[in-house]
Coordinates of N, CA and C in Angstrom, one line a residue:
W1 N -20.6 -76.0 110.2 CA -21.9 -75.9 110.0 C -23.1 -76.4 110.9
I2 N -24.1 -75.6 111.1 CA -25.1 -76.1 112.4 C -26.1 -77.3 111.7
V3 N -26.9 -78.0 112.4 CA -28.5 -78.4 111.4 C -29.1 -78.1 112.6
F4 N -29.9 -77.6 112.0 CA -31.1 -77.1 113.5 C -32.6 -77.7 113.0
G5 N -33.1 -78.5 114.1 CA -34.4 -78.7 113.6 C -34.8 -79.9 114.5
P6 N -35.5 -79.9 114.3 CA -36.8 -80.3 113.8 C -37.7 -79.1 113.7
V7 N -37.6 -77.9 112.4 CA -38.5 -76.7 112.2 C -39.6 -76.6 112.3
Y8 N -40.2 -78.0 111.6 CA -42.1 -77.9 111.1 C -42.0 -79.6 111.4
D9 N -43.0 -79.9 111.8 CA -43.8 -81.1 112.5 C -43.5 -82.4 111.2
T10 N -42.8 -83.2 112.0 CA -42.5 -84.2 109.8 C -42.2 -85.3 111.0
P11 N -43.1 -86.7 110.3 CA -42.8 -88.2 110.6 C -41.8 -88.2 111.1
S12 N -41.2 -88.1 110.2 CA -39.4 -88.5 110.4 C -38.6 -88.0 111.1
K13 N -39.2 -86.9 111.9 CA -38.5 -86.0 113.3 C -38.6 -86.0 114.5
R14 N -40.2 -86.7 114.5 CA -40.6 -86.7 115.9 C -39.8 -87.8 117.3
V15 N -39.5 -88.1 116.8 CA -38.4 -88.7 117.6 C -37.4 -88.4 118.5
Y16 N -37.4 -87.0 117.9 CA -36.1 -86.3 118.5 C -37.3 -84.5 119.4
G17 N -38.3 -84.8 118.8 CA -39.1 -83.7 119.8 C -40.0 -82.9 118.5
P18 N -40.1 -81.6 119.0 CA -41.3 -81.2 118.8 C -41.4 -80.3 118.2
P19 N -41.2 -79.4 117.0 CA -41.1 -78.8 115.8 C -40.1 -77.5 116.7
Q20 N -39.4 -76.9 116.3 CA -38.7 -75.9 117.2 C -39.0 -74.3 116.3
G21 N -39.4 -74.3 115.8 CA -40.8 -73.5 114.8 C -38.9 -72.0 114.4
L22 N -39.8 -70.6 113.6 CA -38.7 -70.2 113.4 C -38.1 -69.3 113.8
D23 N -39.3 -68.8 114.4 CA -38.7 -68.0 115.3 C -37.5 -69.0 116.8
R24 N -37.4 -69.9 116.9 CA -36.3 -70.8 117.5 C -35.2 -70.7 116.3
L25 N -35.5 -70.4 115.7 CA -34.3 -71.1 113.9 C -33.6 -69.9 114.2
A26 N -34.9 -68.8 114.5 CA -34.1 -67.0 113.8 C -33.1 -67.0 115.3
R27 N -33.5 -67.0 116.2 CA -32.2 -66.9 117.6 C -31.1 -67.5 117.6
V28 N -31.3 -69.0 116.7 CA -30.0 -69.5 116.9 C -29.4 -68.8 115.5
T29 N -30.1 -68.6 114.4 CA -29.0 -68.3 113.5 C -28.3 -67.1 114.2
G30 N -28.7 -66.2 115.0 CA -27.9 -65.1 115.0 C -27.7 -64.8 116.1
A31 N -27.4 -66.0 116.9 CA -26.9 -66.6 117.9 C -25.5 -67.0 117.5
V32 N -25.5 -67.5 116.7 CA -23.6 -68.3 116.3 C -23.1 -67.6 114.9
R33 N -21.8 -67.7 114.5 CA -21.4 -67.6 113.5 C -21.5 -68.3 113.2
L34 N -21.1 -69.2 112.8 CA -21.3 -70.3 111.5 C -23.0 -70.9 110.9
P35 N -22.4 -71.0 109.7 CA -23.9 -71.7 108.5 C -24.9 -72.7 109.3
V36 N -26.2 -72.2 109.1 CA -26.7 -73.3 109.8 C -28.3 -73.7 108.8
L37 N -27.9 -74.9 108.7 CA -29.3 -75.3 108.0 C -30.9 -75.9 108.5
A38 N -31.6 -75.9 107.8 CA -32.8 -75.5 108.6 C -32.7 -77.7 108.4
I39 N -33.3 -77.7 108.8 CA -34.6 -79.4 108.5 C -35.3 -79.9 109.4
G40 N -36.3 -80.6 108.2 CA -37.5 -81.3 109.5 C -38.3 -80.1 108.8
G41 N -39.4 -81.0 107.8 CA -40.8 -80.9 107.4 C -40.4 -79.3 106.3
I42 N -39.5 -79.6 105.5 CA -38.5 -78.8 104.6 C -39.8 -78.7 103.5
T43 N -40.0 -78.1 102.8 CA -40.9 -78.0 101.6 C -40.2 -77.2 100.1
P44 N -40.3 -77.1 99.4 CA -40.2 -75.6 98.3 C -40.9 -75.1 98.9
E45 N -41.5 -74.6 99.0 CA -42.8 -74.1 99.9 C -42.5 -72.9 101.2
R46 N -41.2 -73.6 101.6 CA -40.7 -73.1 103.1 C -39.7 -72.8 102.5
V47 N -39.1 -72.5 102.3 CA -37.2 -72.4 102.1 C -37.6 -71.4 102.1
R48 N -38.4 -70.4 101.3 CA -38.0 -68.8 101.2 C -38.2 -68.0 103.5
E49 N -39.1 -69.4 103.8 CA -39.3 -68.1 104.9 C -37.9 -68.5 106.1
V50 N -38.0 -70.1 105.9 CA -36.2 -70.6 106.9 C -35.0 -69.6 106.7
R51 N -35.2 -69.1 105.2 CA -34.1 -68.5 104.7 C -33.7 -66.7 105.5
R52 N -34.9 -66.2 105.3 CA -35.6 -65.4 106.2 C -35.1 -65.4 107.2
A53 N -35.6 -66.2 108.0 CA -34.7 -66.8 109.1 C -33.8 -66.9 109.0
G54 N -32.7 -67.0 108.4 CA -31.5 -66.4 108.7 C -30.4 -67.9 108.7
A55 N -31.7 -69.0 107.5 CA -31.4 -70.6 107.9 C -29.9 -70.3 106.6
R56 N -28.7 -71.2 106.0 CA -27.9 -70.7 105.3 C -28.6 -71.6 103.5
G57 N -28.9 -72.2 104.1 CA -29.5 -73.4 103.4 C -30.9 -74.7 103.8
V58 N -31.1 -76.0 103.5 CA -31.7 -76.6 104.4 C -31.4 -77.7 103.7
A59 N -32.0 -79.3 104.8 CA -31.0 -80.5 104.5 C -32.8 -81.3 104.6
V60 N -33.2 -81.9 103.3 CA -34.3 -82.4 103.0 C -34.0 -83.8 102.7
V61 N -34.8 -85.0 102.8 CA -35.2 -86.1 103.2 C -36.3 -86.8 102.1
S62 N -37.5 -86.6 103.1 CA -38.7 -86.5 102.5 C -39.0 -86.2 101.5
A63 N -38.9 -84.8 101.2 CA -39.8 -84.4 100.5 C -39.0 -84.8 99.5
I64 N -37.8 -85.4 99.0 CA -37.4 -85.8 97.6 C -37.3 -87.5 97.4
L65 N -37.5 -88.4 98.5 CA -37.8 -89.7 98.2 C -39.4 -90.0 98.0
D66 N -39.8 -89.1 98.6 CA -41.9 -89.2 98.2 C -42.2 -88.8 97.9
A67 N -41.6 -88.2 96.7 CA -42.3 -87.4 95.6 C -42.5 -88.1 94.5
D68 N -43.7 -88.1 93.6 CA -43.5 -88.2 92.2 C -42.2 -88.5 91.3
S69 N -42.3 -87.3 91.5 CA -41.1 -87.0 90.3 C -39.6 -86.4 91.3
P70 N -38.5 -86.9 92.2 CA -37.9 -86.3 92.3 C -36.7 -85.1 91.7
V71 N -37.2 -85.8 90.7 CA -36.2 -85.2 89.6 C -37.0 -82.8 89.7
D72 N -38.2 -83.4 89.8 CA -39.3 -82.2 90.0 C -38.8 -81.6 91.0
V73 N -39.2 -82.0 92.2 CA -39.3 -81.6 93.4 C -37.6 -81.1 93.9
T74 N -36.6 -81.6 93.5 CA -35.2 -81.3 93.7 C -34.9 -80.1 92.9
R75 N -35.8 -79.9 91.7 CA -35.1 -78.7 90.7 C -36.4 -77.3 91.3
R76 N -37.4 -77.6 92.0 CA -38.1 -76.5 93.4 C -37.1 -76.6 93.9
F77 N -36.5 -76.9 95.1 CA -35.9 -76.6 95.9 C -34.6 -75.7 95.4
L78 N -33.9 -76.5 94.5 CA -33.1 -75.7 93.9 C -33.8 -74.0 93.6
D79 N -34.3 -74.8 92.5 CA -35.0 -72.5 92.4 C -35.2 -71.9 93.6
A80 N -35.8 -72.6 94.9 CA -36.1 -72.0 95.9 C -34.6 -71.3 96.3
L81 N -33.4 -72.1 96.4 CA -32.4 -71.5 97.4 C -31.7 -70.9 96.8
A82 N -32.0 -70.4 94.7 CA -31.1 -69.9 94.0 C -32.0 -68.0 94.4
A83 N -33.0 -68.0 94.5 CA -34.2 -66.8 95.2 C -33.7 -66.0 95.1
P84 N -33.5 -64.8 95.0 CA -33.1 -63.4 95.6 C -34.0 -64.0 97.7

């Protein structure tokens, strides 16, 4: 597995550099045979676009820990990941 990010701007990943974006994610996923996880600014609404860019899945922390209802947002992530 390869963890790629930050894809989007997020306070917790700013120390690692600027956001890399979907185009760079797509280039990486197209160049490697290992599955890639997208991290950095990932929300349930963004899951589809990172999956379209080739990410096999996502890694999230703040989106769940900062949510009013971690259970609800976790369900939204799972639903987004299960969608075609």
